């Protein structure tokens, strides 16, 4: 069995040796759910395809439904075939991969389940165990405590025991703190991996490379040159059968509190002292702690809630639902680098198109010598970090239109991942699963980061909870409610709806 | 593509026309994405199977899109050039990706002229790599005019009958300050990784001696590198390279003598068996091909400190 090669190994060759997962078992709670089928199993299969997993790597699925190992394998076989991204499916590989897939049925509230799991893990005898909580969030606390009560939680001399917790980590600041206390009663912080799959995306990681690997951008990356930043995560689809879950969460909790604030922290954080897990997470946490907390009377000025027409007719949704399917907010960062620069963040469902990007708009040239082609004042430079669907980076600048006279027109300089790197990018879950199994927490969120991001959105949540909105307030296929445009217009800005 | 007069301006114009044609002709809905991350100059003997090489380049391009410049070298003085493209549709995507290439036929005696021709053809500001496929690079100075044009040179020591001479030649290139890779070294990655993991597990602690056994009448270039690698990693250990058995030249087994005697043997080409007292475990090795070796080397465009230590 290959283990990751330690740096004090005289035979180490980090340029050439792959990180490899040590001998371990992963226990997935909620293995009958969508996340397991669509993301986790395809990612694990792909890691096996790339020979990153040891032959003895074991998966133990759990859900309430009674099922044999073989029935579970067959179910996962169909899921992996269906949801494997950018990668062919190999039946032979599946056969050997599936030999180490097991299933233990049981109710998460029943102590017998954990006794059965213990028996199965003893039987498998893998030194390291990873617990993956892919259940409804309300089960996170009870499951962790039951793992502890069954004696399954503590790392031993033989190996580590870690837990991965999916978002949302709490539904507000208090519940996040309470959940954390329950988790820490069983697992120490260095064994807790709070997953935010946005941080595992190759293009989000590239923000770090772009900012700190190049010398030309960082000097401009501050309030002197940056006018404002827009972060958009738009989906063209609706809740797609997740109405009941979504109704409890909404866009602000589902996207902005976790994913988009983490992206904002990555865009705006200070350079870390080293590319090491704690150094990186310290800087992200510092940035999140610097986000200015809105006063209650600022909330209506700096945030907008929306709901698309038709949401209330979705299955499982309350016909009078006050859930936000669109949320936008203006955040400010109280530090020397960013004071006064607005960070506009928006996310919504049933918008004009599916796109996730970060647009950094620079200040205009101090003196405008030229007018643009259409007679309007020249448009300022814009740097766009595209996260999906076309991963890449674009820089907009002005260029002379060919011909007589000095007419300027904005042009775009594009970097597309595919044109420079033919290699397939690993999915976010491949990256993050590999990281947790090799003990790298760089892309996982720490408790202080979770708390800081809850603090940033708490005034909005509190204010919205006490209001009755005149929903629906936007049509499907548009860019959200008009108030969202008005929020930017008040600062003389405009959403770029590219 | 028709052969063109060997004028770099003409070749560049042909490349531009190639892209215009691709954009016009494509029936792919998502269009064509022009991909280029480096220039890869491939010097190959005239006897090489060009079809096989084109196929190999096509596969390599998927992970390392490049402007490929293939130099077909023979004894004759007859310069000619053609341009070509390599296109593929990445799995699950709707946009075709294409990389461009130039094939140049030339005599070895014309490499000075070829170097002048290459200068404008190498893509500016991106890495350039020279891959010498045949043994000629190990004897004489034919390729000297091309070396200043590239950042990295890839050779293959297995193409030379005298392994000691191959190592000397590679060391000489490194001494001149060139970044050099030898596919005979690249071949060892799987085995080296296994040795590293054995050490990591604590199975091979306090190693005092290492015996490397090879088959055939002489050690391979890989075996020589392997011995030096062990010596550099364990300066206190006594390392020997010993002949054992007839047949094809290859590393047959390795014995690490420490707190426990660890023996690594290869029951077959794809498997390695690691034995320590009564514990036995088997690991499979990733199949090696020219494509996988080249792909590994093209991923490393900067210094390679471990190989450098071996060449010291």
PDB file of N, CA, C and O in Angstrom, chain A residues 29-59:
ATOM      1  N   UNK A  29     -22.727   8.760   5.566  1.00  0.00           N
ATOM      2  CA  UNK A  29     -24.095   8.807   6.118  1.00  0.00           C
ATOM      3  C   UNK A  29     -24.958   9.568   5.112  1.00  0.00           C
ATOM      4  O   UNK A  29     -24.578  10.653   4.668  1.00  0.00           O
ATOM      5  N   UNK A  30     -26.090   9.007   4.765  1.00  0.00           N
ATOM      6  CA  UNK A  30     -26.938   9.630   3.742  1.00  0.00           C
ATOM      7  C   UNK A  30     -26.534   9.158   2.358  1.00  0.00           C
ATOM      8  O   UNK A  30     -26.573   9.913   1.387  1.00  0.00           O
ATOM      9  N   UNK A  31     -26.142   7.871   2.300  1.00  0.00           N
ATOM     10  CA  UNK A  31     -25.583   7.346   1.044  1.00  0.00           C
ATOM     11  C   UNK A  31     -26.639   7.125  -0.027  1.00  0.00           C
ATOM     12  O   UNK A  31     -26.301   6.799  -1.169  1.00  0.00           O
ATOM     13  N   UNK A  32     -27.900   7.268   0.342  1.00  0.00           N
ATOM     14  CA  UNK A  32     -28.966   7.092  -0.653  1.00  0.00           C
ATOM     15  C   UNK A  32     -29.358   8.442  -1.251  1.00  0.00           C
ATOM     16  O   UNK A  32     -30.252   8.520  -2.080  1.00  0.00           O
ATOM     17  N   UNK A  33     -28.662   9.487  -0.821  1.00  0.00           N
ATOM     18  CA  UNK A  33     -29.060  10.831  -1.240  1.00  0.00           C
ATOM     19  C   UNK A  33     -28.387  11.274  -2.532  1.00  0.00           C
ATOM     20  O   UNK A  33     -27.510  10.594  -3.066  1.00  0.00           O
ATOM     21  N   UNK A  34     -28.812  12.446  -2.975  1.00  0.00           N
ATOM     22  CA  UNK A  34     -28.341  12.997  -4.243  1.00  0.00           C
ATOM     23  C   UNK A  34     -26.850  13.286  -4.260  1.00  0.00           C
ATOM     24  O   UNK A  34     -26.177  13.059  -5.254  1.00  0.00           O
ATOM     25  N   UNK A  35     -26.344  13.813  -3.154  1.00  0.00           N
ATOM     26  CA  UNK A  35     -24.932  14.199  -3.125  1.00  0.00           C
ATOM     27  C   UNK A  35     -24.034  12.978  -3.334  1.00  0.00           C
ATOM     28  O   UNK A  35     -23.064  13.025  -4.090  1.00  0.00           O
ATOM     29  N   UNK A  36     -24.381  11.879  -2.678  1.00  0.00           N
ATOM     30  CA  UNK A  36     -23.584  10.660  -2.829  1.00  0.00           C
ATOM     31  C   UNK A  36     -23.611  10.183  -4.270  1.00  0.00           C
ATOM     32  O   UNK A  36     -22.584   9.839  -4.850  1.00  0.00           O
ATOM     33  N   UNK A  37     -24.819  10.199  -4.838  1.00  0.00           N
ATOM     34  CA  UNK A  37     -24.978   9.667  -6.193  1.00  0.00           C
ATOM     35  C   UNK A  37     -24.328  10.562  -7.240  1.00  0.00           C
ATOM     36  O   UNK A  37     -23.682  10.104  -8.160  1.00  0.00           O
ATOM     37  N   UNK A  38     -24.527  11.860  -7.088  1.00  0.00           N
ATOM     38  CA  UNK A  38     -24.085  12.785  -8.141  1.00  0.00           C
ATOM     39  C   UNK A  38     -22.626  13.200  -7.991  1.00  0.00           C
ATOM     40  O   UNK A  38     -21.967  13.496  -8.983  1.00  0.00           O
ATOM     41  N   UNK A  39     -22.158  13.283  -6.762  1.00  0.00           N
ATOM     42  CA  UNK A  39     -20.829  13.869  -6.558  1.00  0.00           C
ATOM     43  C   UNK A  39     -19.823  12.930  -5.898  1.00  0.00           C
ATOM     44  O   UNK A  39     -18.710  12.771  -6.391  1.00  0.00           O
ATOM     45  N   UNK A  40     -20.209  12.361  -4.736  1.00  0.00           N
ATOM     46  CA  UNK A  40     -19.189  11.653  -3.955  1.00  0.00           C
ATOM     47  C   UNK A  40     -18.696  10.385  -4.648  1.00  0.00           C
ATOM     48  O   UNK A  40     -17.490  10.193  -4.820  1.00  0.00           O
ATOM     49  N   UNK A  41     -19.636   9.519  -5.051  1.00  0.00           N
ATOM     50  CA  UNK A  41     -19.202   8.271  -5.667  1.00  0.00           C
ATOM     51  C   UNK A  41     -18.492   8.508  -7.007  1.00  0.00           C
ATOM     52  O   UNK A  41     -17.430   7.933  -7.250  1.00  0.00           O
ATOM     53  N   UNK A  42     -19.036   9.396  -7.874  1.00  0.00           N
ATOM     54  CA  UNK A  42     -18.282   9.667  -9.107  1.00  0.00           C
ATOM     55  C   UNK A  42     -16.869  10.201  -8.817  1.00  0.00           C
ATOM     56  O   UNK A  42     -15.917   9.830  -9.497  1.00  0.00           O
ATOM     57  N   UNK A  43     -16.724  11.041  -7.796  1.00  0.00           N
ATOM     58  CA  UNK A  43     -15.394  11.585  -7.483  1.00  0.00           C
ATOM     59  C   UNK A  43     -14.470  10.473  -6.973  1.00  0.00           C
ATOM     60  O   UNK A  43     -13.305  10.395  -7.378  1.00  0.00           O
ATOM     61  N   UNK A  44     -14.988   9.603  -6.119  1.00  0.00           N
ATOM     62  CA  UNK A  44     -14.146   8.514  -5.595  1.00  0.00           C
ATOM     63  C   UNK A  44     -13.761   7.545  -6.719  1.00  0.00           C
ATOM     64  O   UNK A  44     -12.627   7.071  -6.796  1.00  0.00           O
ATOM     65  N   UNK A  45     -14.723   7.263  -7.592  1.00  0.00           N
ATOM     66  CA  UNK A  45     -14.428   6.375  -8.719  1.00  0.00           C
ATOM     67  C   UNK A  45     -13.328   6.982  -9.588  1.00  0.00           C
ATOM     68  O   UNK A  45     -12.400   6.299 -10.027  1.00  0.00           O
ATOM     69  N   UNK A  46     -13.440   8.287  -9.819  1.00  0.00           N
ATOM     70  CA  UNK A  46     -12.449   8.958 -10.668  1.00  0.00           C
ATOM     71  C   UNK A  46     -11.054   8.921 -10.011  1.00  0.00           C
ATOM     72  O   UNK A  46     -10.035   8.745 -10.683  1.00  0.00           O
ATOM     73  N   UNK A  47     -11.022   9.060  -8.691  1.00  0.00           N
ATOM     74  CA  UNK A  47      -9.725   8.962  -7.996  1.00  0.00           C
ATOM     75  C   UNK A  47      -9.153   7.548  -8.153  1.00  0.00           C
ATOM     76  O   UNK A  47      -7.944   7.378  -8.313  1.00  0.00           O
ATOM     77  N   UNK A  48     -10.042   6.565  -8.125  1.00  0.00           N
ATOM     78  CA  UNK A  48      -9.584   5.189  -8.335  1.00  0.00           C
ATOM     79  C   UNK A  48      -9.071   5.028  -9.769  1.00  0.00           C
ATOM     80  O   UNK A  48      -8.048   4.386 -10.014  1.00  0.00           O
ATOM     81  N   UNK A  49      -9.773   5.649 -10.706  1.00  0.00           N
ATOM     82  CA  UNK A  49      -9.387   5.592 -12.124  1.00  0.00           C
ATOM     83  C   UNK A  49      -7.976   6.159 -12.308  1.00  0.00           C
ATOM     84  O   UNK A  49      -7.198   5.676 -13.113  1.00  0.00           O
ATOM     85  N   UNK A  50      -7.661   7.176 -11.523  1.00  0.00           N
ATOM     86  CA  UNK A  50      -6.336   7.789 -11.622  1.00  0.00           C
ATOM     87  C   UNK A  50      -5.324   7.131 -10.684  1.00  0.00           C
ATOM     88  O   UNK A  50      -4.253   7.678 -10.450  1.00  0.00           O
ATOM     89  N   UNK A  51      -5.705   6.003 -10.129  1.00  0.00           N
ATOM     90  CA  UNK A  51      -4.836   5.207  -9.271  1.00  0.00           C
ATOM     91  C   UNK A  51      -4.383   5.966  -8.033  1.00  0.00           C
ATOM     92  O   UNK A  51      -3.290   5.729  -7.508  1.00  0.00           O
ATOM     93  N   UNK A  52      -5.205   6.878  -7.568  1.00  0.00           N
ATOM     94  CA  UNK A  52      -4.851   7.635  -6.371  1.00  0.00           C
ATOM     95  C   UNK A  52      -5.297   6.908  -5.110  1.00  0.00           C
ATOM     96  O   UNK A  52      -4.890   7.273  -4.019  1.00  0.00           O
ATOM     97  N   UNK A  53      -6.190   5.942  -5.253  1.00  0.00           N
ATOM     98  CA  UNK A  53      -6.704   5.236  -4.079  1.00  0.00           C
ATOM     99  C   UNK A  53      -6.021   3.886  -3.947  1.00  0.00           C
ATOM    100  O   UNK A  53      -5.757   3.231  -4.952  1.00  0.00           O
ATOM    101  N   UNK A  54      -5.751   3.468  -2.717  1.00  0.00           N
ATOM    102  CA  UNK A  54      -5.181   2.136  -2.554  1.00  0.00           C
ATOM    103  C   UNK A  54      -6.196   1.068  -2.931  1.00  0.00           C
ATOM    104  O   UNK A  54      -7.405   1.298  -2.880  1.00  0.00           O
ATOM    105  N   UNK A  55      -5.695  -0.104  -3.301  1.00  0.00           N
ATOM    106  CA  UNK A  55      -6.600  -1.195  -3.715  1.00  0.00           C
ATOM    107  C   UNK A  55      -7.593  -1.537  -2.617  1.00  0.00           C
ATOM    108  O   UNK A  55      -8.705  -1.982  -2.888  1.00  0.00           O
ATOM    109  N   UNK A  56      -7.178  -1.356  -1.363  1.00  0.00           N
ATOM    110  CA  UNK A  56      -8.039  -1.785  -0.254  1.00  0.00           C
ATOM    111  C   UNK A  56      -8.991  -0.681   0.206  1.00  0.00           C
ATOM    112  O   UNK A  56      -9.679  -0.848   1.202  1.00  0.00           O
ATOM    113  N   UNK A  57      -9.026   0.436  -0.499  1.00  0.00           N
ATOM    114  CA  UNK A  57      -9.898   1.548  -0.103  1.00  0.00           C
ATOM    115  C   UNK A  57     -11.345   1.055   0.021  1.00  0.00           C
ATOM    116  O   UNK A  57     -11.876   0.435  -0.901  1.00  0.00           O
ATOM    117  N   UNK A  58     -11.976   1.328   1.161  1.00  0.00           N
ATOM    118  CA  UNK A  58     -13.331   0.796   1.376  1.00  0.00           C
ATOM    119  C   UNK A  58     -14.347   1.919   1.553  1.00  0.00           C
ATOM    120  O   UNK A  58     -14.030   2.960   2.128  1.00  0.00           O
ATOM    121  N   UNK A  59     -15.535   1.682   1.027  1.00  0.00           N
ATOM    122  CA  UNK A  59     -16.635   2.640   1.192  1.00  0.00           C
ATOM    123  C   UNK A  59     -17.765   1.920   1.918  1.00  0.00           C
ATOM    124  O   UNK A  59     -18.157   0.823   1.517  1.00  0.00           O
TER     125      UNK A  59
END
